[in-house]
Amino acid sequence: AQKITQTQPGMFVQEKEAVTLDCTYDTSDQSYGLFWYKQPSSGEMIFLIYQGSYDEQNATEGRYSLNFQKARKSANLVISASQLGDSAMYFCAMREGVNNAGNMLTFGGGTRLMVKP
Amino acid sequence: KAGVTQTPRYLIKTRGQQVTLSCSPISGHRSVSWYQQTPGQGLQFLFEYFSETQRNKGNFPGRFSGRQFSNSRSEMNVSTLELGDSALYLCASSLIGGNTIYFGEGSWLTVV
């Protein structure tokens, strides 16, 4: 079974609007971490936001927030006030067994976001 | 503060050759991991090093190997290159168990 599922291969959003990118995960670990990355066409993976499984508050970083619903095993990324520069691939990733897992990540298939002017 | 640096950025190799890619982590980061990204398989974990020891290894053949030096710099080597090894190879670094894992710009390998 897929450990990280991103069901939206591609999405369009109008500039200045908010957009939600979906991510569901599957793990039997109680301790895990969820990450979102942005990958422009240049290839670099840019870290956006992190949510720990024990974090009670949803993570936020500037225009990025993570809608964490633990019971549903979902960790959706919300980008507010989209900008043209937000056009890129977005990846959701999970690290299981946080205390011992180092930085071994499992990635989803990604969502290509296109921001329309 | 310098980010994760990968060299070379682009390279073309012939089938059967071997290649070595280098990664310099962010200063102070001792955990380094490598990933392969292809259109067909997506992003896949190769291996992770911490304090010169391999901590975790992904499901790749023995042609893929790596090492880490005492200054935390890491190299990965692919021997007997195959066409299917054409990919973007990404290196990431973090503090051990850190909540921010930073990636480099990657090395684009084309095997012809």
Short mmCIF file of C-alpha atoms in Angstrom, two decimals:
data_model
loop_
_atom_site.label_atom_id
_atom_site.label_comp_id
_atom_site.label_asym_id
_atom_site.label_seq_id
_atom_site.Cartn_x
_atom_site.Cartn_y
_atom_site.Cartn_z
CA ALA A 1 0.00 0.00 0.00
CA GLN A 2 1.11 3.54 -0.72
CA LYS A 3 2.40 5.23 2.40
CA ILE A 4 1.87 8.75 1.05
CA THR A 5 -0.92 9.51 -1.41
CA GLN A 6 -1.37 12.76 -3.26
CA THR A 7 -4.51 12.39 -5.32
CA GLN A 8 -4.23 15.61 -7.36
CA PRO A 9 -1.69 15.22 -10.16
CA GLY A 10 -2.28 18.81 -11.28
CA MET A 11 -4.17 21.86 -10.10
CA PHE A 12 -4.85 25.37 -11.27
CA VAL A 13 -5.43 28.30 -8.94
CA GLN A 14 -6.08 31.95 -9.64
CA GLU A 15 -3.45 34.37 -8.42
CA LYS A 16 -4.24 35.75 -4.95
CA GLU A 17 -6.62 32.91 -4.12
CA ALA A 18 -6.00 30.17 -1.56
CA VAL A 19 -5.41 26.58 -2.58
CA THR A 20 -5.37 23.26 -0.72
CA LEU A 21 -3.11 20.40 -1.77
CA ASP A 22 -4.20 17.02 -0.45
CA CYS A 23 -2.03 14.44 1.26
CA THR A 24 -3.04 11.25 3.05
CA TYR A 25 -0.63 8.92 4.76
CA ASP A 26 -0.49 5.43 6.15
CA THR A 27 1.60 4.37 9.12
CA SER A 28 1.29 2.19 12.17
CA ASP A 29 3.87 4.26 14.08
CA GLN A 30 2.63 6.53 16.85
CA SER A 31 5.54 8.91 16.33
CA TYR A 32 6.07 10.33 12.87
CA GLY A 33 6.62 13.59 11.05
CA LEU A 34 5.07 15.05 7.93
CA PHE A 35 6.86 17.40 5.56
CA TRP A 36 5.91 19.46 2.53
CA TYR A 37 8.38 20.45 -0.16
CA LYS A 38 8.20 22.67 -3.22
CA GLN A 39 10.16 21.71 -6.32
CA PRO A 40 10.49 24.31 -9.09
CA SER A 41 11.63 23.23 -12.54
CA SER A 42 15.26 23.80 -11.47
CA GLY A 43 15.03 20.63 -9.38
CA GLU A 44 15.85 21.92 -5.91
CA MET A 45 13.55 20.65 -3.15
CA ILE A 46 12.56 23.59 -0.97
CA PHE A 47 11.41 22.81 2.57
CA LEU A 48 8.07 24.46 3.35
CA ILE A 49 6.60 23.13 6.57
CA TYR A 50 6.75 20.35 9.15
CA GLN A 51 4.11 18.74 11.38
CA GLY A 52 4.92 16.26 14.13
CA SER A 53 2.39 13.59 15.03
CA TYR A 54 2.24 14.83 18.61
CA ASP A 55 1.89 18.50 17.70
CA GLU A 56 -1.49 19.70 18.85
CA GLN A 57 -1.49 22.86 16.79
CA ASN A 58 -1.50 22.92 13.01
CA ALA A 59 1.86 24.11 11.70
CA THR A 60 2.09 27.47 9.94
CA GLU A 61 4.96 29.14 8.09
CA GLY A 62 4.09 32.43 6.48
CA ARG A 63 1.58 31.78 3.68
CA TYR A 64 1.79 28.03 4.25
CA SER A 65 -0.27 26.13 6.77
CA LEU A 66 -0.79 22.46 7.32
CA ASN A 67 -4.29 21.15 7.98
CA PHE A 68 -3.46 18.12 10.12
CA GLN A 69 -6.28 15.66 10.76
CA LYS A 70 -4.69 12.79 12.62
CA ALA A 71 -7.73 10.54 12.82
CA ARG A 72 -8.23 10.79 9.08
CA LYS A 73 -4.47 10.50 8.46
CA SER A 74 -4.43 13.58 6.31
CA ALA A 75 -1.96 16.46 6.18
CA ASN A 76 -3.15 18.93 3.59
CA LEU A 77 -1.08 21.95 2.63
CA VAL A 78 -2.89 25.26 2.39
CA ILE A 79 -1.27 28.10 0.48
CA SER A 80 -2.93 31.45 1.03
CA ALA A 81 -2.85 34.34 -1.45
CA SER A 82 -1.23 32.37 -4.28
CA GLN A 83 1.54 34.03 -6.25
CA LEU A 84 2.85 33.30 -9.73
CA GLY A 85 6.08 32.07 -8.14
CA ASP A 86 4.15 29.34 -6.37
CA SER A 87 3.83 27.43 -9.65
CA ALA A 88 5.82 24.24 -9.03
CA MET A 89 5.59 20.59 -7.99
CA TYR A 90 4.64 20.04 -4.37
CA PHE A 91 5.55 16.90 -2.48
CA CYS A 92 4.25 15.54 0.78
CA ALA A 93 6.66 13.29 2.71
CA MET A 94 6.67 11.28 5.92
CA ARG A 95 9.33 10.22 8.36
CA GLU A 96 8.32 7.31 10.57
CA GLY A 97 9.65 6.48 14.01
CA VAL A 98 10.94 9.99 14.57
CA ASN A 99 13.35 9.21 17.37
CA ASN A 100 15.42 6.82 15.30
CA ALA A 101 14.60 7.59 11.71
CA GLY A 102 17.16 10.25 10.94
CA ASN A 103 16.13 11.90 7.72
CA MET A 104 14.78 8.94 5.77
CA LEU A 105 11.65 10.21 4.02
CA THR A 106 8.91 8.52 2.03
CA PHE A 107 7.45 10.79 -0.65
CA GLY A 108 4.12 11.01 -2.39
CA GLY A 109 3.81 11.30 -6.14
CA GLY A 110 3.47 15.07 -6.05
CA THR A 111 0.98 17.68 -7.22
CA ARG A 112 1.79 20.15 -9.97
CA LEU A 113 0.36 23.54 -9.06
CA MET A 114 -0.13 26.16 -11.73
CA VAL A 115 -1.01 29.71 -10.72
CA LYS A 116 -2.97 31.69 -13.30
CA PRO A 117 -2.52 35.48 -13.54
CA LYS B 1 24.62 30.26 5.98
CA ALA B 2 25.46 28.09 2.96
CA GLY B 3 22.89 25.50 1.92
CA VAL B 4 23.42 21.94 0.82
CA THR B 5 25.86 21.90 -2.07
CA GLN B 6 25.90 19.18 -4.69
CA THR B 7 28.42 18.69 -7.44
CA PRO B 8 28.41 18.27 -10.32
CA ARG B 9 25.04 19.75 -11.28
CA TYR B 10 24.86 18.11 -14.68
CA LEU B 11 26.69 15.18 -16.17
CA ILE B 12 26.42 12.74 -19.05
CA LYS B 13 27.87 9.26 -18.79
CA THR B 14 27.98 6.23 -21.04
CA ARG B 15 26.44 2.87 -20.15
CA GLY B 16 28.88 0.74 -18.20
CA GLN B 17 30.82 3.67 -16.76
CA GLN B 18 30.76 4.66 -13.11
CA VAL B 19 29.94 8.01 -11.55
CA THR B 20 30.64 9.74 -8.24
CA LEU B 21 28.42 12.52 -6.92
CA SER B 22 29.36 14.78 -4.04
CA CYS B 23 27.32 16.46 -1.34
CA SER B 24 28.41 19.04 1.24
CA PRO B 25 25.78 19.41 3.98
CA ILE B 26 24.86 22.55 5.83
CA SER B 27 27.49 23.40 8.42
CA GLY B 28 26.78 21.50 11.63
CA HIS B 29 24.53 18.93 9.99
CA ARG B 30 25.86 15.42 10.46
CA SER B 31 22.99 13.48 8.91
CA VAL B 32 23.13 13.18 5.12
CA SER B 33 20.77 11.22 2.93
CA TRP B 34 20.47 10.59 -0.80
CA TYR B 35 17.41 10.24 -3.02
CA GLN B 36 16.84 9.30 -6.65
CA GLN B 37 14.08 11.03 -8.59
CA THR B 38 12.80 9.66 -11.89
CA PRO B 39 9.57 10.35 -13.80
CA GLY B 40 8.53 6.71 -13.49
CA GLN B 41 9.44 5.88 -9.89
CA GLY B 42 9.23 9.30 -8.28
CA LEU B 43 11.41 10.10 -5.30
CA GLN B 44 13.08 7.10 -3.74
CA PHE B 45 15.36 6.92 -0.72
CA LEU B 46 18.84 5.56 -1.43
CA PHE B 47 20.74 5.70 1.86
CA GLU B 48 21.50 7.80 4.89
CA TYR B 49 24.72 8.45 6.74
CA PHE B 50 25.43 9.80 10.18
CA SER B 51 28.89 10.16 11.68
CA GLU B 52 30.42 8.23 8.79
CA THR B 53 28.10 5.25 9.37
CA GLN B 54 25.28 4.13 7.11
CA ARG B 55 22.09 4.25 9.18
CA ASN B 56 19.48 3.28 6.63
CA LYS B 57 19.50 1.88 3.10
CA GLY B 58 16.78 1.85 0.47
CA ASN B 59 15.93 -0.90 -1.95
CA PHE B 60 18.60 -0.36 -4.59
CA PRO B 61 21.12 -2.79 -6.08
CA GLY B 62 24.66 -2.99 -4.80
CA ARG B 63 25.86 -0.86 -7.73
CA PHE B 64 24.72 2.09 -5.65
CA SER B 65 27.03 2.88 -2.77
CA GLY B 66 27.93 5.81 -0.62
CA ARG B 67 30.16 7.03 2.12
CA GLN B 68 30.52 9.92 4.50
CA PHE B 69 33.71 11.61 5.57
CA SER B 70 34.69 12.96 8.96
CA ASN B 71 33.70 16.50 7.90
CA SER B 72 30.17 15.15 7.10
CA ARG B 73 30.63 15.55 3.35
CA SER B 74 29.18 12.59 1.50
CA GLU B 75 29.68 10.92 -1.84
CA MET B 76 27.58 8.42 -3.68
CA ASN B 77 28.85 6.15 -6.40
CA VAL B 78 27.01 4.25 -9.08
CA SER B 79 29.01 1.60 -10.90
CA THR B 80 28.24 -0.09 -14.23
CA LEU B 81 25.75 2.57 -15.21
CA GLU B 82 22.49 1.57 -16.88
CA LEU B 83 20.14 3.72 -18.94
CA GLY B 84 17.61 3.50 -16.11
CA ASP B 85 20.01 5.24 -13.75
CA SER B 86 19.31 8.50 -15.56
CA ALA B 87 17.76 10.62 -12.85
CA LEU B 88 17.99 13.62 -10.58
CA TYR B 89 20.01 12.66 -7.52
CA LEU B 90 19.20 14.74 -4.46
CA CYS B 91 21.14 15.05 -1.25
CA ALA B 92 19.58 16.20 2.01
CA SER B 93 21.03 17.16 5.35
CA SER B 94 19.72 17.77 8.82
CA LEU B 95 20.56 17.66 12.46
CA ILE B 96 19.92 14.11 13.61
CA GLY B 97 16.15 13.79 14.11
CA GLY B 98 15.75 17.43 13.14
CA ASN B 99 12.41 18.76 11.97
CA THR B 100 13.86 20.61 9.03
CA ILE B 101 15.51 18.56 6.33
CA TYR B 102 17.18 20.62 3.64
CA PHE B 103 17.90 19.48 0.12
CA GLY B 104 20.49 20.55 -2.38
CA GLU B 105 19.79 21.51 -5.98
CA GLY B 106 20.55 17.98 -7.15
CA SER B 107 22.77 16.37 -9.71
CA TRP B 108 21.18 15.62 -13.07
CA LEU B 109 22.66 12.40 -14.44
CA THR B 110 22.03 11.28 -18.00
CA VAL B 111 23.23 7.85 -19.08
CA VAL B 112 23.53 7.33 -22.84
#
